[in-house]
mmCIF file of C-alpha atoms in Angstrom:
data_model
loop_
_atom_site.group_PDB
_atom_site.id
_atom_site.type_symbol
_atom_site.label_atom_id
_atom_site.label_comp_id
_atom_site.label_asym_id
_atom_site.label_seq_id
_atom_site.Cartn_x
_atom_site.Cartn_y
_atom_site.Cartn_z
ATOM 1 C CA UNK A 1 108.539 4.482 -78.065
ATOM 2 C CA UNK A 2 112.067 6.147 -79.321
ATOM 3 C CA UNK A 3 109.847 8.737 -80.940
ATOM 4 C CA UNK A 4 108.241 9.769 -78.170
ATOM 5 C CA UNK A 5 111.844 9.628 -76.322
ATOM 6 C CA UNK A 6 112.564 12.277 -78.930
ATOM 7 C CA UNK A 7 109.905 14.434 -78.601
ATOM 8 C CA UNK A 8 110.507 14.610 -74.358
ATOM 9 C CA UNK A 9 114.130 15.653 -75.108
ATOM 10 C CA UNK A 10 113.124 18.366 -77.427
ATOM 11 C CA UNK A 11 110.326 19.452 -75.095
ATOM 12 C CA UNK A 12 112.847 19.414 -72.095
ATOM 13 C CA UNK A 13 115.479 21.076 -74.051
ATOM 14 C CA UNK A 14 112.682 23.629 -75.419
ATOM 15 C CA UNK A 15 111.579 24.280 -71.556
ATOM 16 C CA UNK A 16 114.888 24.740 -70.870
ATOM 17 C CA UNK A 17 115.717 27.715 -73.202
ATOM 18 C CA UNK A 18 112.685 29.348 -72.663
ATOM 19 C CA UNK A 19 113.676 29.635 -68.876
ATOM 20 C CA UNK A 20 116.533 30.892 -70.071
ATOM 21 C CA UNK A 21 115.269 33.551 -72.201
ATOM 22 C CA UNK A 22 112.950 34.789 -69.546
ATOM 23 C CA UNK A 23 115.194 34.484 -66.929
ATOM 24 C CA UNK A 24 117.675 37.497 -69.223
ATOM 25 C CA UNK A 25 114.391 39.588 -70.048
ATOM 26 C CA UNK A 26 113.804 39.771 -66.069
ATOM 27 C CA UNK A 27 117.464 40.533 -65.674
ATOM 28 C CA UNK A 28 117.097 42.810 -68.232
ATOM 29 C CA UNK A 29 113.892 44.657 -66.698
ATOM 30 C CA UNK A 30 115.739 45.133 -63.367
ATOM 31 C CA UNK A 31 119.122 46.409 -64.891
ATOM 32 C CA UNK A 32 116.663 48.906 -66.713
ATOM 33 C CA UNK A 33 115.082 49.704 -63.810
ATOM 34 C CA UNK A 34 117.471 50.227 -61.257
ATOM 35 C CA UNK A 35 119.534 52.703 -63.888
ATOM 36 C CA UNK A 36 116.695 54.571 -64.458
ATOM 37 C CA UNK A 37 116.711 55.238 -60.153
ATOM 38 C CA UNK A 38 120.859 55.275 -60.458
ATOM 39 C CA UNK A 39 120.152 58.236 -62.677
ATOM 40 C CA UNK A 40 117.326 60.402 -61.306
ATOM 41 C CA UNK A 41 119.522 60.336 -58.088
ATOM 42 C CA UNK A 42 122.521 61.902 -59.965
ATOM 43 C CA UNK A 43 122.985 65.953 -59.715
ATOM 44 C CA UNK A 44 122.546 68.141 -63.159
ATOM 45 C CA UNK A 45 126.177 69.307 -62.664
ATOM 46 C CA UNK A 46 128.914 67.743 -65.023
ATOM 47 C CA UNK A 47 131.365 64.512 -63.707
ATOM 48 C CA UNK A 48 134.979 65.718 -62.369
ATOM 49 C CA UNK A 49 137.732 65.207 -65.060
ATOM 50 C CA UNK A 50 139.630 62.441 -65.048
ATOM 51 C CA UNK A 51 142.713 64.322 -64.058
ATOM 52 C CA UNK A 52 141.025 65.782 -61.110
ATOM 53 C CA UNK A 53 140.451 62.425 -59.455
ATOM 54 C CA UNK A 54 143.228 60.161 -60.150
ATOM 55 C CA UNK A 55 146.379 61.225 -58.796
ATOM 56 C CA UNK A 56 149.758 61.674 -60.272
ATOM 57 C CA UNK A 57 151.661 58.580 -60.415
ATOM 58 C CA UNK A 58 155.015 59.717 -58.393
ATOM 59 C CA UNK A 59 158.001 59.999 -60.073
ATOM 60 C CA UNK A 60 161.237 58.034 -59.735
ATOM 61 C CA UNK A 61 162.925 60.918 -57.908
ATOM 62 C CA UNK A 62 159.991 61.131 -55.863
ATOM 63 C CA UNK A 63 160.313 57.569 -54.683
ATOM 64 C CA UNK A 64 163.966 57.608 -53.836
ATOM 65 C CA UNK A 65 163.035 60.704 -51.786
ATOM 66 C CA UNK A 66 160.450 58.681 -50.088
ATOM 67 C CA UNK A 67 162.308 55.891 -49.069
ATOM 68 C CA UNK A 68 165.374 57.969 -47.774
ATOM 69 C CA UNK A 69 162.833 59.529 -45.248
ATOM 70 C CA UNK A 70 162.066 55.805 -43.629
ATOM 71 C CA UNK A 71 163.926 54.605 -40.832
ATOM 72 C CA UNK A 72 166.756 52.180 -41.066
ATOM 73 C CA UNK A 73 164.362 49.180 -39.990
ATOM 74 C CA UNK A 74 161.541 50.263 -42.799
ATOM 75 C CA UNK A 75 163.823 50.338 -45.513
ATOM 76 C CA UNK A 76 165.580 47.533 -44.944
ATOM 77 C CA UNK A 77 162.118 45.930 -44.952
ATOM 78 C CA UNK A 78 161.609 47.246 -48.103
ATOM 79 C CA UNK A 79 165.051 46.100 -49.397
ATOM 80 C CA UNK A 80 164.473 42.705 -48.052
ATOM 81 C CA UNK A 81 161.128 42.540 -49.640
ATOM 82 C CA UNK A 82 162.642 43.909 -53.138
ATOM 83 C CA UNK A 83 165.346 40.891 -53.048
ATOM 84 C CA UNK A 84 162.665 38.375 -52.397
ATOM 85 C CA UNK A 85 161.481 38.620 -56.150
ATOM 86 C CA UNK A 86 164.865 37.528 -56.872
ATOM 87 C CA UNK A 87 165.859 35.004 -54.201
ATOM 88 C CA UNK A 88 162.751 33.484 -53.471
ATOM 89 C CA UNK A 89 162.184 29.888 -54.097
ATOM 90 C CA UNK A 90 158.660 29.969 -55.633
ATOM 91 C CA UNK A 91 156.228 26.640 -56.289
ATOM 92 C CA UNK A 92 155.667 27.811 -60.440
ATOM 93 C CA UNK A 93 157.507 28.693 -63.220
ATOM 94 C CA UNK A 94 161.176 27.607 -63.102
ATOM 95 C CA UNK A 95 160.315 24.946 -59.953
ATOM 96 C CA UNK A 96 157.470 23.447 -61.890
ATOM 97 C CA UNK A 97 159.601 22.920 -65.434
ATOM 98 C CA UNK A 98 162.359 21.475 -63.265
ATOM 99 C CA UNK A 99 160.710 19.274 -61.364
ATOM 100 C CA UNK A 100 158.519 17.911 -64.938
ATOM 101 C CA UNK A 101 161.497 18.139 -67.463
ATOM 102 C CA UNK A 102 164.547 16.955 -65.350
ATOM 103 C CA UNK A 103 163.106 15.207 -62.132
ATOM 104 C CA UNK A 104 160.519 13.615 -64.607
ATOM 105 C CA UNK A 105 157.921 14.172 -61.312
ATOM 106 C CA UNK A 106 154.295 12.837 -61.783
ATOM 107 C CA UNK A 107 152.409 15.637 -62.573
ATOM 108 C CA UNK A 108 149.931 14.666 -59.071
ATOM 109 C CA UNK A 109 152.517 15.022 -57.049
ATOM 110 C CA UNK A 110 153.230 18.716 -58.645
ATOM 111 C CA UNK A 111 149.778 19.621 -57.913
ATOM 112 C CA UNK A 112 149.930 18.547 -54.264
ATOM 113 C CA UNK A 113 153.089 20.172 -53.998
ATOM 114 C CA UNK A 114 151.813 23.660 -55.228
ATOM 115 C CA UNK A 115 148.258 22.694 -53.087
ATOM 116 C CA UNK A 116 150.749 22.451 -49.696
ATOM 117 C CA UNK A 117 152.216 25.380 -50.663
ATOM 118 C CA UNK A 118 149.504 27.305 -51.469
ATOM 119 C CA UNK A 119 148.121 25.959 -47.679
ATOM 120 C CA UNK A 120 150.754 27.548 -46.160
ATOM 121 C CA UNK A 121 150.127 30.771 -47.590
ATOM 122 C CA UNK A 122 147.183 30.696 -46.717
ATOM 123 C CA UNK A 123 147.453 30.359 -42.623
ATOM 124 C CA UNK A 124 150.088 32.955 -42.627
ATOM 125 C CA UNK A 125 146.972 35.370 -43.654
ATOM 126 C CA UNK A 126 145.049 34.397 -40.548
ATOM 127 C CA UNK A 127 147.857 33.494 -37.644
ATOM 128 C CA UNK A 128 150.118 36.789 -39.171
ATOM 129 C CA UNK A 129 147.103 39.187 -37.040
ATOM 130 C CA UNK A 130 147.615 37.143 -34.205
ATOM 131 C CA UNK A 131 151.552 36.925 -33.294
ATOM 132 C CA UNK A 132 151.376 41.403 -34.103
ATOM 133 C CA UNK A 133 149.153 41.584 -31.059
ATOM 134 C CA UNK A 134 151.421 39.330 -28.903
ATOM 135 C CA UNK A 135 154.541 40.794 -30.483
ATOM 136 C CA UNK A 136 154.234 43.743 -32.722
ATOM 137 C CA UNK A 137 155.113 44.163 -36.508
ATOM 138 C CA UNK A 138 158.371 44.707 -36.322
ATOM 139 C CA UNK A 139 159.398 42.289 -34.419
ATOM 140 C CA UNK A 140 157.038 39.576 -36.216
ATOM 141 C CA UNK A 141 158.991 40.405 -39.748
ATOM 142 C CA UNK A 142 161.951 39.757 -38.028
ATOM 143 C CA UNK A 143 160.753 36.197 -37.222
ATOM 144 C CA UNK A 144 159.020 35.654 -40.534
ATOM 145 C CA UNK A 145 161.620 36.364 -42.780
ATOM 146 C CA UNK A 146 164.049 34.387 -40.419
ATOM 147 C CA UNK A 147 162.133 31.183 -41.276
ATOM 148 C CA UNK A 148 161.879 32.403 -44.795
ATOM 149 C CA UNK A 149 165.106 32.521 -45.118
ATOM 150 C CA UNK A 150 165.918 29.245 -42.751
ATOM 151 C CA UNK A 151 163.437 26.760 -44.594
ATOM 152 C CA UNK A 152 164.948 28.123 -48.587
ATOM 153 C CA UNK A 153 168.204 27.633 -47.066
ATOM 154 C CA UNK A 154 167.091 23.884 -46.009
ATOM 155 C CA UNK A 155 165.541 23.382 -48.976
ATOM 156 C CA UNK A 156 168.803 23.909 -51.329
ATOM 157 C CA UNK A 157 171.136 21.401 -48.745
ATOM 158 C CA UNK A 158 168.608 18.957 -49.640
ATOM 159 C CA UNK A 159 168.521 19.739 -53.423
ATOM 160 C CA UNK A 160 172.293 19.525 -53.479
ATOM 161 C CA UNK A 161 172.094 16.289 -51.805
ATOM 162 C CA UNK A 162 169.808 15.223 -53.799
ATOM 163 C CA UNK A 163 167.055 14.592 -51.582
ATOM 164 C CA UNK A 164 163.741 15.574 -53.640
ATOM 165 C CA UNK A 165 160.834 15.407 -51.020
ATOM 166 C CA UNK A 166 162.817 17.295 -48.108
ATOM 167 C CA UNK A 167 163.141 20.108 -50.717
ATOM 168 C CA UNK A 168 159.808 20.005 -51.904
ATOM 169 C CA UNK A 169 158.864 19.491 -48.418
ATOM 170 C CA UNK A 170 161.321 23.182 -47.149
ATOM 171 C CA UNK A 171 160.092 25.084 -49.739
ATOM 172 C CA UNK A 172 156.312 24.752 -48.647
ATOM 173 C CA UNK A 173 157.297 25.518 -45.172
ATOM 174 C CA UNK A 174 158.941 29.010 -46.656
ATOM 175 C CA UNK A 175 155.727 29.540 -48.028
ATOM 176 C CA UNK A 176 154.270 30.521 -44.609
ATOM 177 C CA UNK A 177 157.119 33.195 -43.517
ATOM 178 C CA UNK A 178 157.149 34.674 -46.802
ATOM 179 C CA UNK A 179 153.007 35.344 -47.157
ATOM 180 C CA UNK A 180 153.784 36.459 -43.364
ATOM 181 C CA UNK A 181 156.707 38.698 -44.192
ATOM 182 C CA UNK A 182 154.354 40.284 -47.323
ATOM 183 C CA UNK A 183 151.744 41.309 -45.210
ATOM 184 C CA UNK A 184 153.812 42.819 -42.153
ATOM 185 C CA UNK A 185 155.978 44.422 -44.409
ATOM 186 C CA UNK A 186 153.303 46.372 -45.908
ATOM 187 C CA UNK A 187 151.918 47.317 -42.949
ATOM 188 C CA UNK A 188 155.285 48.523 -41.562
ATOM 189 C CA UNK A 189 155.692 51.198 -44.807
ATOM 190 C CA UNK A 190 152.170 51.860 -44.394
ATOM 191 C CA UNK A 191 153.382 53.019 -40.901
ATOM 192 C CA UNK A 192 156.037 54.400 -40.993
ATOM 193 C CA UNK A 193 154.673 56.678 -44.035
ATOM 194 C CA UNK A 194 154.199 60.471 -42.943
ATOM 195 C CA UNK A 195 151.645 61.202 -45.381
ATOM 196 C CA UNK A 196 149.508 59.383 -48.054
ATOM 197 C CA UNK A 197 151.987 60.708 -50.676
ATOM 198 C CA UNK A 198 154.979 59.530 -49.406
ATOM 199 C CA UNK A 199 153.244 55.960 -48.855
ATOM 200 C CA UNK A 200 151.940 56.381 -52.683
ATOM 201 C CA UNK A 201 155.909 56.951 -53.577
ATOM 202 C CA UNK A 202 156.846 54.093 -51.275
ATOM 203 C CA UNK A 203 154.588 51.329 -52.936
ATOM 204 C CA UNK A 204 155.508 52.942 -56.944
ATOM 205 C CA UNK A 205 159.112 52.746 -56.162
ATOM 206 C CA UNK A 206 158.585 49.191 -54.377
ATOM 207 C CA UNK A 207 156.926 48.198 -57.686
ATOM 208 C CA UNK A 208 159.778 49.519 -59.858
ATOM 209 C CA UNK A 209 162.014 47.401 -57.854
ATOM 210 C CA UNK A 210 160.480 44.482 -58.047
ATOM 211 C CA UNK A 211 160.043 44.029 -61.764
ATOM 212 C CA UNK A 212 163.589 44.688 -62.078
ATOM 213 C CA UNK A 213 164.258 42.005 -59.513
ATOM 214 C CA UNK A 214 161.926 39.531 -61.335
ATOM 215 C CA UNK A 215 163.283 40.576 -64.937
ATOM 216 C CA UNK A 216 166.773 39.798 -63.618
ATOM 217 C CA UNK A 217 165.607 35.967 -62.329
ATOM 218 C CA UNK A 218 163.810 35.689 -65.547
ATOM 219 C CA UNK A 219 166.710 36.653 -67.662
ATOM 220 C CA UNK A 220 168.997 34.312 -65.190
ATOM 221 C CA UNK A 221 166.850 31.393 -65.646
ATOM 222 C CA UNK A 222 167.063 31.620 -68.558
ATOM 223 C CA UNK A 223 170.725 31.874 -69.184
ATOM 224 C CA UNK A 224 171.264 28.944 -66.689
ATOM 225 C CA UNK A 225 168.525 26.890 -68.453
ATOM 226 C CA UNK A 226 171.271 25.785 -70.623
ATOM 227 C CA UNK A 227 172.591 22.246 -69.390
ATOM 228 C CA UNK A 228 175.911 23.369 -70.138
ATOM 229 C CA UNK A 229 175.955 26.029 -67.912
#
């Protein structure tokens, strides 16, 4: 009886590959197939170069130029958005290895934690639409970054009083101004942009501004990581 066990387990495990096997030569066929079409539709004349379709990355003088041209509200958007990299209270990285190699927290409640968080994120996306058509994007990243800024600002009282779960608790509720703030504040540049090359030079010097914001945190956390200090 074990021997014919055997030979039903190689059989099934036999029928099982060979499914397999066909199931790539089909996928093969049709891949070889549908190129064939892809190319008889293509034209006789040679592909652009490379440097004719992607555009010049702007320069750094370009982007300063760019962002003197907003308007006071825009670019202090942008600011604000720049100095979030730095002051922002985030549910990883340093958060995480305090909360597992001081606070000695259970690893499930870490995952919850960053799962709340996470959450909150993730309504911002779909109520964010909503409160610009009752009350415009400017006026919307005025209120998001207020309760940004109000819940981080919650969340470190409680840390310095040494009340764990109402910090845990703030900094999930920042979550939800902050993925609010991102979004609007795009838009806004987007906006206030008077041509696709200035909004090209807004986002590259954005970018630039943001690394250096999150190599200076890096480089502070580290510093600080010292119990020392």
């Amino acid at each position: 009886a074990l021997h014919c066990h055997d030979d039903d387990c190689h059989a099934h495990h036999f029928g099982a590959a060979a499914a397999l096997a066909v199931s790539h030569v089909i996928g093969g066929v049709a891949v070889f197939i549908c190129s064939g079409k892809f190319r008889s539709c293509l034209s006789d004349s040679p592909p652009p170069s490379p440097r004719s379709v992607i555009p010049k990355s702007p320069s750094k003088l370009e982007g300063l130029n760019a962002v003197k041209k907003l308007d006071p509200f825009a670019r202090g958007c942008l600011d604000c958005y720049c100095l979030l990299y730095f002051t922002v209270l985030s549910p990883h990285g340093v958060t995480v290895a305090w909360l597992r190699g001081v606070r000695r927290t259970d690893a499930a409640v870490i995952g919850l934690f960053q799962t709340l968080a996470q959450g909150a994120g993730l309504l911002a996306t779909f109520f964010t639409p909503f409160v610009v058509e009752r009350t415009g994007a400017r006026k919307a990243a005025r209120v998001s970054n207020a309760a940004q800024v109000l819940c981080a600002a919650l969340s470190v009282f409680a840390l310095y009083h040494g009340h764990e779960k109402v910090f845990l608790a703030g900094l999930c509720a920042s979550r939800f101004g902050l993925w609010a703030f991102d979004l609007l504040e795009r838009e806004i540049l987007q906006t206030a942009a008077r041509s696709d090359d200035q909004c090209m030079a807004l986002f590259a010097e954005q970018s630039r501004r943001t690394s250096a914001a999150s190599l200076l945190i890096f480089g502070a956390s580290a510093y600080l990581s010292d119990a020392e200090k």
